[in-house]
Tab-separated table of C-alpha atoms in Angstrom:
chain	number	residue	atom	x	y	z
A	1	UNK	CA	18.088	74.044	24.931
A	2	UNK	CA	18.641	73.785	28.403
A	3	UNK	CA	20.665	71.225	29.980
A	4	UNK	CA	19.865	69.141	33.102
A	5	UNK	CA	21.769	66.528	34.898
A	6	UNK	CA	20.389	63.415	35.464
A	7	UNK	CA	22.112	61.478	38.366
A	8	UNK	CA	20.705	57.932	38.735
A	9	UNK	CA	21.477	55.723	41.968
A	10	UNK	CA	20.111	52.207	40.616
A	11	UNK	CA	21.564	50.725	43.974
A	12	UNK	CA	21.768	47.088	45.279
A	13	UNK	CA	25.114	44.961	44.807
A	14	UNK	CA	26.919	44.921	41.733
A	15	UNK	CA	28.535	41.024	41.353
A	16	UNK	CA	31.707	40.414	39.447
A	17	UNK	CA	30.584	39.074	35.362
A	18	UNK	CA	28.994	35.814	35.358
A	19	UNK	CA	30.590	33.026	33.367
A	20	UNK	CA	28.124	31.709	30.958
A	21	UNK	CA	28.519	28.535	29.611
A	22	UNK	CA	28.960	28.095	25.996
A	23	UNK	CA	26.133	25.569	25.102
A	24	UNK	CA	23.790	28.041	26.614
A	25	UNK	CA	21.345	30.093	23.794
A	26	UNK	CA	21.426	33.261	23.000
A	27	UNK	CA	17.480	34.239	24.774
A	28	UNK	CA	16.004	37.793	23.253
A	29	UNK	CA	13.230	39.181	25.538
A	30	UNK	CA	11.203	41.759	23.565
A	31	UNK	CA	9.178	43.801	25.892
A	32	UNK	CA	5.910	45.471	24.218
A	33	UNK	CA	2.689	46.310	23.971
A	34	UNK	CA	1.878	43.419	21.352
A	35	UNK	CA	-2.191	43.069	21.922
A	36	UNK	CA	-3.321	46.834	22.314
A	37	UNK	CA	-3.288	46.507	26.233
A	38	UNK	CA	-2.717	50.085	26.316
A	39	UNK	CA	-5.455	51.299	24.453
A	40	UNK	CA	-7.871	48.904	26.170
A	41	UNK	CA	-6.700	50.177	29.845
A	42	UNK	CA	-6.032	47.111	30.590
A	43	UNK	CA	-4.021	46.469	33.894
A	44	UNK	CA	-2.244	43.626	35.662
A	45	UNK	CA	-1.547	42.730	39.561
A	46	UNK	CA	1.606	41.737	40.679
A	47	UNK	CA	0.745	38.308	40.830
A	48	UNK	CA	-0.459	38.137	36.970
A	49	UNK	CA	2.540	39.961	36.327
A	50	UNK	CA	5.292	37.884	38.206
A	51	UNK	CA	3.000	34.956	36.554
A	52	UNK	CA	3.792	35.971	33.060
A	53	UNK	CA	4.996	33.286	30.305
A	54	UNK	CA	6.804	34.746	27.529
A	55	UNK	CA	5.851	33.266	24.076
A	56	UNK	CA	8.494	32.079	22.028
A	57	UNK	CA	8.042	33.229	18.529
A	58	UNK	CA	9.999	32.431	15.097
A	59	UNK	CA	10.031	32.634	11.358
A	60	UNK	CA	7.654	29.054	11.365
A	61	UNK	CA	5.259	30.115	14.156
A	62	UNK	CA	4.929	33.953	13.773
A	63	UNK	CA	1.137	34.082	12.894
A	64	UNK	CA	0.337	31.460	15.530
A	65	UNK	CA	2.731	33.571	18.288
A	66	UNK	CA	0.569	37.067	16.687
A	67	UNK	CA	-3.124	34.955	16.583
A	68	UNK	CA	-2.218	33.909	20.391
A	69	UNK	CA	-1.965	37.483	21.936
A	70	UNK	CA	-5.770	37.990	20.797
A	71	UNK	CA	-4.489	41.812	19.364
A	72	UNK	CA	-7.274	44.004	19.471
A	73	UNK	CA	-8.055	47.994	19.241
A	74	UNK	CA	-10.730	49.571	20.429
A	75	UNK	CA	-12.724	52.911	20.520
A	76	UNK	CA	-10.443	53.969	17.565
A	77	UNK	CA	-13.068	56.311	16.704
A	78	UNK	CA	-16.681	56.464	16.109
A	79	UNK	CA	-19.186	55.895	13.445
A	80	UNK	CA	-22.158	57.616	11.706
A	81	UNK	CA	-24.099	55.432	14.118
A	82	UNK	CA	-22.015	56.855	16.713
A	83	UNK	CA	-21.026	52.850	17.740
A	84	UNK	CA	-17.445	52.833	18.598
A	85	UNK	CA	-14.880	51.320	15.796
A	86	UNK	CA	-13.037	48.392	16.768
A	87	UNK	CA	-10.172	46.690	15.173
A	88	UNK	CA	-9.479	42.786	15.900
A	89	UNK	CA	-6.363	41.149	14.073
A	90	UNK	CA	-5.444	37.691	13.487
A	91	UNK	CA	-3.421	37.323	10.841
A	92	UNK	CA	-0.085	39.803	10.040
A	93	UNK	CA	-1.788	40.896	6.719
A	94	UNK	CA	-4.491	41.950	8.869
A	95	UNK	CA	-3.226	45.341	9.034
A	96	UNK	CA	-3.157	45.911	4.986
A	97	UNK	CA	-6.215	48.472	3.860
A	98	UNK	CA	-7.762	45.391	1.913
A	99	UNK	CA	-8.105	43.619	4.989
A	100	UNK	CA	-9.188	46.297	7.314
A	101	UNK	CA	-11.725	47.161	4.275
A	102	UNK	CA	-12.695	43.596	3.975
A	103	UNK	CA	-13.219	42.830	7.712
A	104	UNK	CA	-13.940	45.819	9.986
A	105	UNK	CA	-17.936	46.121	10.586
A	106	UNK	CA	-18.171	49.638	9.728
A	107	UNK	CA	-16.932	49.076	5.895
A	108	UNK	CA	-19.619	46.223	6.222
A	109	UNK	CA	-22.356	48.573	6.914
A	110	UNK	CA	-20.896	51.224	4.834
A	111	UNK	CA	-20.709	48.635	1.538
A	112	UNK	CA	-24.305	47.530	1.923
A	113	UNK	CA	-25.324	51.304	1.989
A	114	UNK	CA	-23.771	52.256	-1.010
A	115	UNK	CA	-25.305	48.643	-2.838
A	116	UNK	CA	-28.640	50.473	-1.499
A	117	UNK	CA	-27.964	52.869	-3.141
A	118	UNK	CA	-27.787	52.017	-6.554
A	119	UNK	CA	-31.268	49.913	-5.902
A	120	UNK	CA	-33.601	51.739	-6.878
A	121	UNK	CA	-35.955	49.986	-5.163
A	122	UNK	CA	-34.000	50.726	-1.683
A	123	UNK	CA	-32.604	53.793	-2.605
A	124	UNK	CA	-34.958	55.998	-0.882
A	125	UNK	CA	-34.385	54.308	2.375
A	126	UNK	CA	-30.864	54.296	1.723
A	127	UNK	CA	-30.913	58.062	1.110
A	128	UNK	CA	-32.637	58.911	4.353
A	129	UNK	CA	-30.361	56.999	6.227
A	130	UNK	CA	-26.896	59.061	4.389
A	131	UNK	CA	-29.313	61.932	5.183
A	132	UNK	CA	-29.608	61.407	8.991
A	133	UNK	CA	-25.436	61.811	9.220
A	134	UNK	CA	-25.649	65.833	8.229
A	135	UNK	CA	-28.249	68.504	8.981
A	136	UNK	CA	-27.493	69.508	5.599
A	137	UNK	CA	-28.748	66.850	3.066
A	138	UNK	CA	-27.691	66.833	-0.611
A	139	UNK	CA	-30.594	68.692	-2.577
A	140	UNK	CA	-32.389	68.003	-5.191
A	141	UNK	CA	-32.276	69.861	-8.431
A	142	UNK	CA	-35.379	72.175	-8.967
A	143	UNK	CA	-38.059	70.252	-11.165
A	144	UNK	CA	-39.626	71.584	-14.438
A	145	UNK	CA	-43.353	71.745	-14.160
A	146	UNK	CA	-44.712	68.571	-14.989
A	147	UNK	CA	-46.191	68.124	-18.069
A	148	UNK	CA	-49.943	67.793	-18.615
A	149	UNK	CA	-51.006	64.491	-18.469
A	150	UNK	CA	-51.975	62.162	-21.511
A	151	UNK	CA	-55.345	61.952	-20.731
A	152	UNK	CA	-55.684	65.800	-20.086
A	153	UNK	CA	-54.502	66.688	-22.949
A	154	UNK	CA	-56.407	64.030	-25.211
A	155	UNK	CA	-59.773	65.672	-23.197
A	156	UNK	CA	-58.606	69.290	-24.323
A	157	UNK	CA	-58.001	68.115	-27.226
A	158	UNK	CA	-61.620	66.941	-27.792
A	159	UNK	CA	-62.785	69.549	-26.066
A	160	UNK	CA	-61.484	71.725	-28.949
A	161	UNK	CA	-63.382	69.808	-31.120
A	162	UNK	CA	-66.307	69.225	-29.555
A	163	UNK	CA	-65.805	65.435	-30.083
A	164	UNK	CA	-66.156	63.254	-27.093
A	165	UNK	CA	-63.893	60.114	-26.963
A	166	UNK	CA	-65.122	56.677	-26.760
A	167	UNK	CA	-63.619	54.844	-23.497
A	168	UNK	CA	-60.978	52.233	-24.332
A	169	UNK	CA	-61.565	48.619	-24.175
A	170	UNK	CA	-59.657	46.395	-22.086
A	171	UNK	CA	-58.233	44.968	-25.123
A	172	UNK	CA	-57.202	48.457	-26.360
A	173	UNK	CA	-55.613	48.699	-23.146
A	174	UNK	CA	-53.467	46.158	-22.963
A	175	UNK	CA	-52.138	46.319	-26.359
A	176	UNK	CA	-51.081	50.389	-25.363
A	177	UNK	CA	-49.338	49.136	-22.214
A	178	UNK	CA	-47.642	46.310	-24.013
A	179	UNK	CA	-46.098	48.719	-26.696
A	180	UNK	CA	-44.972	51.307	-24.617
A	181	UNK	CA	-43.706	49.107	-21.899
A	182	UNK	CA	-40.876	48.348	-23.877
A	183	UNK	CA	-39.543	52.021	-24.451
A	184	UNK	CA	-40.327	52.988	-20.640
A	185	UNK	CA	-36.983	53.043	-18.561
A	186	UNK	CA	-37.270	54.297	-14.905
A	187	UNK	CA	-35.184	57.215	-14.726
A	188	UNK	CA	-32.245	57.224	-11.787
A	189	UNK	CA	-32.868	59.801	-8.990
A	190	UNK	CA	-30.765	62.963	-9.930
A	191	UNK	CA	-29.030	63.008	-5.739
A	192	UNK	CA	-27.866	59.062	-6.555
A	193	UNK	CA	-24.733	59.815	-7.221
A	194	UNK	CA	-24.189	63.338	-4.650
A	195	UNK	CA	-25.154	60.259	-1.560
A	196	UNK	CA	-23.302	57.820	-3.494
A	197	UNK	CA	-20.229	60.094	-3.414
A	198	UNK	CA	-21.172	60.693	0.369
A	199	UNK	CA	-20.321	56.862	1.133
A	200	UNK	CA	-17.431	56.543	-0.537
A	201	UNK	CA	-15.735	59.650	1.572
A	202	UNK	CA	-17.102	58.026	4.364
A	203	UNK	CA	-15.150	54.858	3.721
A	204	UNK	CA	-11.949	57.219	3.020
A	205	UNK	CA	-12.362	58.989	6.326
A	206	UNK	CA	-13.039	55.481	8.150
A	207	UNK	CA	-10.083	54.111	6.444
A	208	UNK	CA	-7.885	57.215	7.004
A	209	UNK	CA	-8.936	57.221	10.915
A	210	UNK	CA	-7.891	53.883	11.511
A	211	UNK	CA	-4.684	53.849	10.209
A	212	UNK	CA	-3.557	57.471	11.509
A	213	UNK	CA	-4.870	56.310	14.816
A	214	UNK	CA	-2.014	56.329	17.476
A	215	UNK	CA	-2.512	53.254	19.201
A	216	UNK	CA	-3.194	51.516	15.725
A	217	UNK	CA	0.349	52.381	14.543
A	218	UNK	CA	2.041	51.635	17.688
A	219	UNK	CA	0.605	48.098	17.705
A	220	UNK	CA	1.469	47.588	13.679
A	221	UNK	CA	4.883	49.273	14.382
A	222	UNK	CA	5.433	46.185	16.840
A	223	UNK	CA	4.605	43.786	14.725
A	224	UNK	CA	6.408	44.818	12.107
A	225	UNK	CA	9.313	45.407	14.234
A	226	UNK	CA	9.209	41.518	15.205
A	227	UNK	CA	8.651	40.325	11.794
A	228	UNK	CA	12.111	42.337	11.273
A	229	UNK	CA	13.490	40.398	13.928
A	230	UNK	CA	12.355	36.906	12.982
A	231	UNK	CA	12.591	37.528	9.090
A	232	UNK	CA	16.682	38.728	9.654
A	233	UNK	CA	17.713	36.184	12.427
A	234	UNK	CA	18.428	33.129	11.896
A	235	UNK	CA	16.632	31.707	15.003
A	236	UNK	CA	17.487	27.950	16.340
A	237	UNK	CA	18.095	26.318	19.254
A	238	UNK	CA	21.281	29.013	19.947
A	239	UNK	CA	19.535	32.205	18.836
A	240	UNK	CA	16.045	32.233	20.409
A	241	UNK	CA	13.485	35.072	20.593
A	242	UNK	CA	10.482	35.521	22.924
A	243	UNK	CA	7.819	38.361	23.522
A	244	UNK	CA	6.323	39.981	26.574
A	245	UNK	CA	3.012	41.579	26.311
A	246	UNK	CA	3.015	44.226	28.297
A	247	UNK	CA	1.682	48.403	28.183
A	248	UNK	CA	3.765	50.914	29.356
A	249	UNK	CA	1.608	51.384	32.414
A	250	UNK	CA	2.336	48.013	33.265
A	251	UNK	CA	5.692	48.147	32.702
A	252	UNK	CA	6.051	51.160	35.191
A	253	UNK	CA	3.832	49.114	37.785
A	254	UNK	CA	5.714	46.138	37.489
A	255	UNK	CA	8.888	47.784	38.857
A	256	UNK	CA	7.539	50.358	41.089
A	257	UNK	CA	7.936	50.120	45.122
A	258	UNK	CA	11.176	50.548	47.241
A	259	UNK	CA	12.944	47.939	46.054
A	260	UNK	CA	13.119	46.703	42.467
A	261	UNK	CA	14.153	43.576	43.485
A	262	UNK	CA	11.110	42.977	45.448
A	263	UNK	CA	8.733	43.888	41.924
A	264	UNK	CA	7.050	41.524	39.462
A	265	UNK	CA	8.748	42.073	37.031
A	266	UNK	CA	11.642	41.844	38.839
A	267	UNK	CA	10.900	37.951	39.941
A	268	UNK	CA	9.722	37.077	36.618
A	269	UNK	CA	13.135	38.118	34.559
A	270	UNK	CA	15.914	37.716	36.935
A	271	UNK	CA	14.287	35.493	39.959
A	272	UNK	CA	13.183	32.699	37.922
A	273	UNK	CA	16.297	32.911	35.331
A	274	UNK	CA	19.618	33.370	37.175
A	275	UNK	CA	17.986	33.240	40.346
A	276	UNK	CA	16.112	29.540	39.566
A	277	UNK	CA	19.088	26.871	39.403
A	278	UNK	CA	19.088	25.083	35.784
A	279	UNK	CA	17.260	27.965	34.208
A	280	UNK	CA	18.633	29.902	31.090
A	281	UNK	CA	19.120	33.099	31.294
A	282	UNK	CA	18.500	36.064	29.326
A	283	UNK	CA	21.015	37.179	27.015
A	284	UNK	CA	19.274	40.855	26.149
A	285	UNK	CA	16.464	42.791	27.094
A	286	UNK	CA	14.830	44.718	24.317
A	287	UNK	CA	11.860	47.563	25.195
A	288	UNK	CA	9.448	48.615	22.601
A	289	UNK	CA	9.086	51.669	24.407
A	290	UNK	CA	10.703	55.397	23.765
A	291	UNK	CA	11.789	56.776	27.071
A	292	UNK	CA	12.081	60.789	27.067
A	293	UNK	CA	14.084	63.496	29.024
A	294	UNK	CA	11.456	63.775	31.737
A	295	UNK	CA	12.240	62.990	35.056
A	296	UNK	CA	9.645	59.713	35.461
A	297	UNK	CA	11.312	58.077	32.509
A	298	UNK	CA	15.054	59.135	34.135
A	299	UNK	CA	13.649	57.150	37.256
A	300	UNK	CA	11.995	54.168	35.305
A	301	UNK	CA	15.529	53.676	33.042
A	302	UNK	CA	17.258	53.443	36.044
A	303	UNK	CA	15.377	50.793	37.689
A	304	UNK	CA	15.444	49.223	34.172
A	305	UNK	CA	19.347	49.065	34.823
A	306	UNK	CA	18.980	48.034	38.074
A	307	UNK	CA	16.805	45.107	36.681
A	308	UNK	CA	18.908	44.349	33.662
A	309	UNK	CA	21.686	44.397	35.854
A	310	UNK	CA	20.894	41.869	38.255
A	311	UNK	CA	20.039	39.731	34.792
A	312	UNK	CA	23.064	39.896	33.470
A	313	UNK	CA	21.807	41.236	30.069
A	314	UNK	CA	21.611	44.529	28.641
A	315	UNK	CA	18.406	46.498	28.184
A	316	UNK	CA	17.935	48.268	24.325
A	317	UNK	CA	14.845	50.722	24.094
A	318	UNK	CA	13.986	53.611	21.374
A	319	UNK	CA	15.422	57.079	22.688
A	320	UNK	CA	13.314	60.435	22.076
A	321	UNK	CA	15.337	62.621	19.848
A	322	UNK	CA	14.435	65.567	22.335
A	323	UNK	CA	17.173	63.915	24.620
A	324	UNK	CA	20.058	64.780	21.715
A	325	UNK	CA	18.513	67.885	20.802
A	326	UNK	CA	16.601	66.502	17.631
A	327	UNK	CA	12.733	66.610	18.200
A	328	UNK	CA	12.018	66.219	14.966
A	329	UNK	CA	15.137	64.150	12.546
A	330	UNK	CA	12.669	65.403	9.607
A	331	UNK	CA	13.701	69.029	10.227
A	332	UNK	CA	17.396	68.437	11.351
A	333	UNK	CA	18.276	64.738	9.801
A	334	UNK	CA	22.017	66.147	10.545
A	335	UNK	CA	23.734	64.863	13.809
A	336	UNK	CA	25.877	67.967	13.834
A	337	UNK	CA	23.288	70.075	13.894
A	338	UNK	CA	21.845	68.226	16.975
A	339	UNK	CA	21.751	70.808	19.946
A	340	UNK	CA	22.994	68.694	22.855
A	341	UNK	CA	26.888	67.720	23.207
A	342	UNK	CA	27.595	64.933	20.784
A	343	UNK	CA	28.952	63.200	23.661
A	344	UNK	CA	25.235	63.220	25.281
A	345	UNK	CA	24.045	61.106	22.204
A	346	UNK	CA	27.143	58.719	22.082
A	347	UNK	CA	26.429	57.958	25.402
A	348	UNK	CA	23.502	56.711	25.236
A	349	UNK	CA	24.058	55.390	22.028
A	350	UNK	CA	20.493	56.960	20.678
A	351	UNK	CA	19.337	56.548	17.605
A	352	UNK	CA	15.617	56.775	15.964
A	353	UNK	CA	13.273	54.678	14.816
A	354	UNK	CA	13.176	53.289	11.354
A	355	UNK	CA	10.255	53.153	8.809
A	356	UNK	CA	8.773	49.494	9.268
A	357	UNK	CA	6.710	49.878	6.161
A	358	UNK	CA	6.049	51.621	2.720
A	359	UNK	CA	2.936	53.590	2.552
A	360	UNK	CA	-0.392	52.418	2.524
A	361	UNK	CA	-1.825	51.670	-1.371
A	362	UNK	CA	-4.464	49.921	-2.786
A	363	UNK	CA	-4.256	47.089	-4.617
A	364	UNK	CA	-5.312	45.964	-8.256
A	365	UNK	CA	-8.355	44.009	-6.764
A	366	UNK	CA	-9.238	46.182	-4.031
A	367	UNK	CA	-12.809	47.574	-3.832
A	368	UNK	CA	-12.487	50.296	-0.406
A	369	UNK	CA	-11.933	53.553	-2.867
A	370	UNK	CA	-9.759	55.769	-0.880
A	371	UNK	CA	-7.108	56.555	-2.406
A	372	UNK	CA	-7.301	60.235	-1.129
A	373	UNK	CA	-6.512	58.456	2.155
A	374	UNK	CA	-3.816	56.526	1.081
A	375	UNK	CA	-1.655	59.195	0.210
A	376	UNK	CA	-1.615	60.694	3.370
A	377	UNK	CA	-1.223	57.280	5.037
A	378	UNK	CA	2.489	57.260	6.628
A	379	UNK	CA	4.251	54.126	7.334
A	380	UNK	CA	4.472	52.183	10.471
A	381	UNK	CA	7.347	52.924	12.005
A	382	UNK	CA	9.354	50.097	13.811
A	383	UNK	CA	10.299	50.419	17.380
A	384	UNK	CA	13.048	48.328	17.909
């Protein structure tokens, strides 16, 4: 691997260690992309930036704090209608397979096909529509010649014998169509279950593209990360926790220009903290991000010190495992056979992510039938 050196000039004045009183908390500041801002494009000014409140969030209030930041994913992927898939979630559990099955629109549509299905009196609708998703359509089996029918082969019949039948009386009639009523069943049309079968892989696929969707797992990865947090701490009014919402984008933008102390962010966590008189302070800065060997991150971490700096509080953030010479822990889980100096690592005091969650499986009561996609489903992985 080859080795560059990374020299980082953060800059400004470095004052001597603040005393911190005693009865002050301990504030955590976790900075993340919490509602999917990232996969919506969506961008702040400066003002909304610098104008940010973070939300204080704890074992009692967590599905309030996650139901307040209005988490939602779009364009995930799209449809056999070719409409876009969207993802909203309000509750934590939201992100279980039930749920998803239970209250994303396409496993709406996709459940009232398949009911169609099995109607026989919709099924031929139904059909067309499964139809319309493929240029190649399930086909029928070839049909044996029909039969002749009864009333042909009662006139042959006569015809053999040169009798000619009398014509039935309504009576007559009725008493036929009552008899064989009863032992008449409608027989089930022999592509039911080849469409029926078609609908339940597209509720696999559906299933399997949401949750293998990156910005999906990011977003569940931070949520699962802070129910870590909350669930493990025992928060009061000495240990406190709070979120930022915040893309990666806007973290950049938020601490770009010549000076980082003239940024948004910049005002919002060390301006009107130790820089507002009676304020608390934060105590550390946490980053759901992962911050690479390239030089834009190199730059962005340093005006992240710069920032943390002047806050008196340190800043914590995932570390790529290209920057110790581990791309992937799954092929070398061993730290000695890391490529970069072990000093590089210890340094930086990198480490990687941990899984947030076991993988995806249905439940007793569930109804969505893919379990082909569950076993390929990986868990979330925590960020933090």
């Amino acid at each position: 691997m080859n080795e560059r050196e990374v020299h980082l000039n953060v800059g400004g004045s470095h004052e001597a260690a603040r005393e911190v009183d005693p009865q002050t908390p301990f504030r955590i500041l976790v900075c993340g992309d919490f509602s999917g801002r990232g996969n919506r494009g969506l961008k702040r000014t400066d003002r909304e930036l610098s104008a940010l409140k973070p939300v204080s969030i704890d074992r009692d209030n967590f599905e309030e704090a996650l139901a307040q930041h209005d988490v939602r994913l779009e364009r995930l992927f799209s449809g056999s209608d070719g409409a876009p898939v969207s993802v909203d979630v309000k509750e934590f559990d939201d992100f279980h397979p039930d749920r998803l099955f239970d209250r994303v629109e396409i496993f709406e549509s996709l459940r009232g096909l398949r009911r169609r299905l099995l109607n026989r009196g919709t099924f031929d609708q139904a059909a067309d529509e499964v139809r319309g998703w493929t240029a190649a359509p399930p086909q029928a089996p070839a049909q044996p010649p029909p039969a002749p029918a009864a009333a042909n082969a009662l006139e042959n019949l006569f015809e053999d014998t040169g009798l000619v039948p009398r014509e039935a009386g309504p009576e007559w009639n009725r008493f036929i169509r009552d008899t064989v009523s009863s032992y008449v069943v409608p027989g089930a049309d022999p592509r039911q279950d080849e469409y029926v079968a078609c609908v339940d892989a597209a509720i696999s696929q559906s299933m399997r593209a949401i949750l293998h969707d990156p910005d999906f797992q990011r977003v569940e990865a931070a949520w699962r990360g802070v129910s870590l947090l909350v669930h493990r701490l025992e928060t009061d009014s000495s240990l406190q926790l709070f979120l930022l919402d915040l893309s990666r984008h806007e973290l950049a933008a938020g601490l770009a220009g010549d000076d980082v102390s003239d940024s948004a962010l910049y005002k919002l966590i060390v301006e009107k903290t130790v820089g507002t008189p009676g304020a608390k302070p934060w105590s550390a800065l946490v980053g759901n991000f992962v911050f690479g060997p390239s030089d834009a991150d190199a730059q962005l971490l340093g005006r992240l010190a710069k920032l943390a700096a002047d806050a008196g509080a340190p800043w914590l953030a995932a570390a790529h495992g290209s920057i110790v010479g581990c791309p992937d822990p799954r092929q070398t889980p061993e730290f000695d056979d890391w490529q970069a100096p072990a000093a590089a690592w210890q340094e930086r005091c990198a480490c990687h992510m941990v899984r947030g969650r076991a993988r995806s499986s249905p439940s007793n009561s569930t109804s969505w039938r893919a379990t082909d996609a569950t076993k390929t489903c990986c868990g979330a992985t925590a960020g933090f």
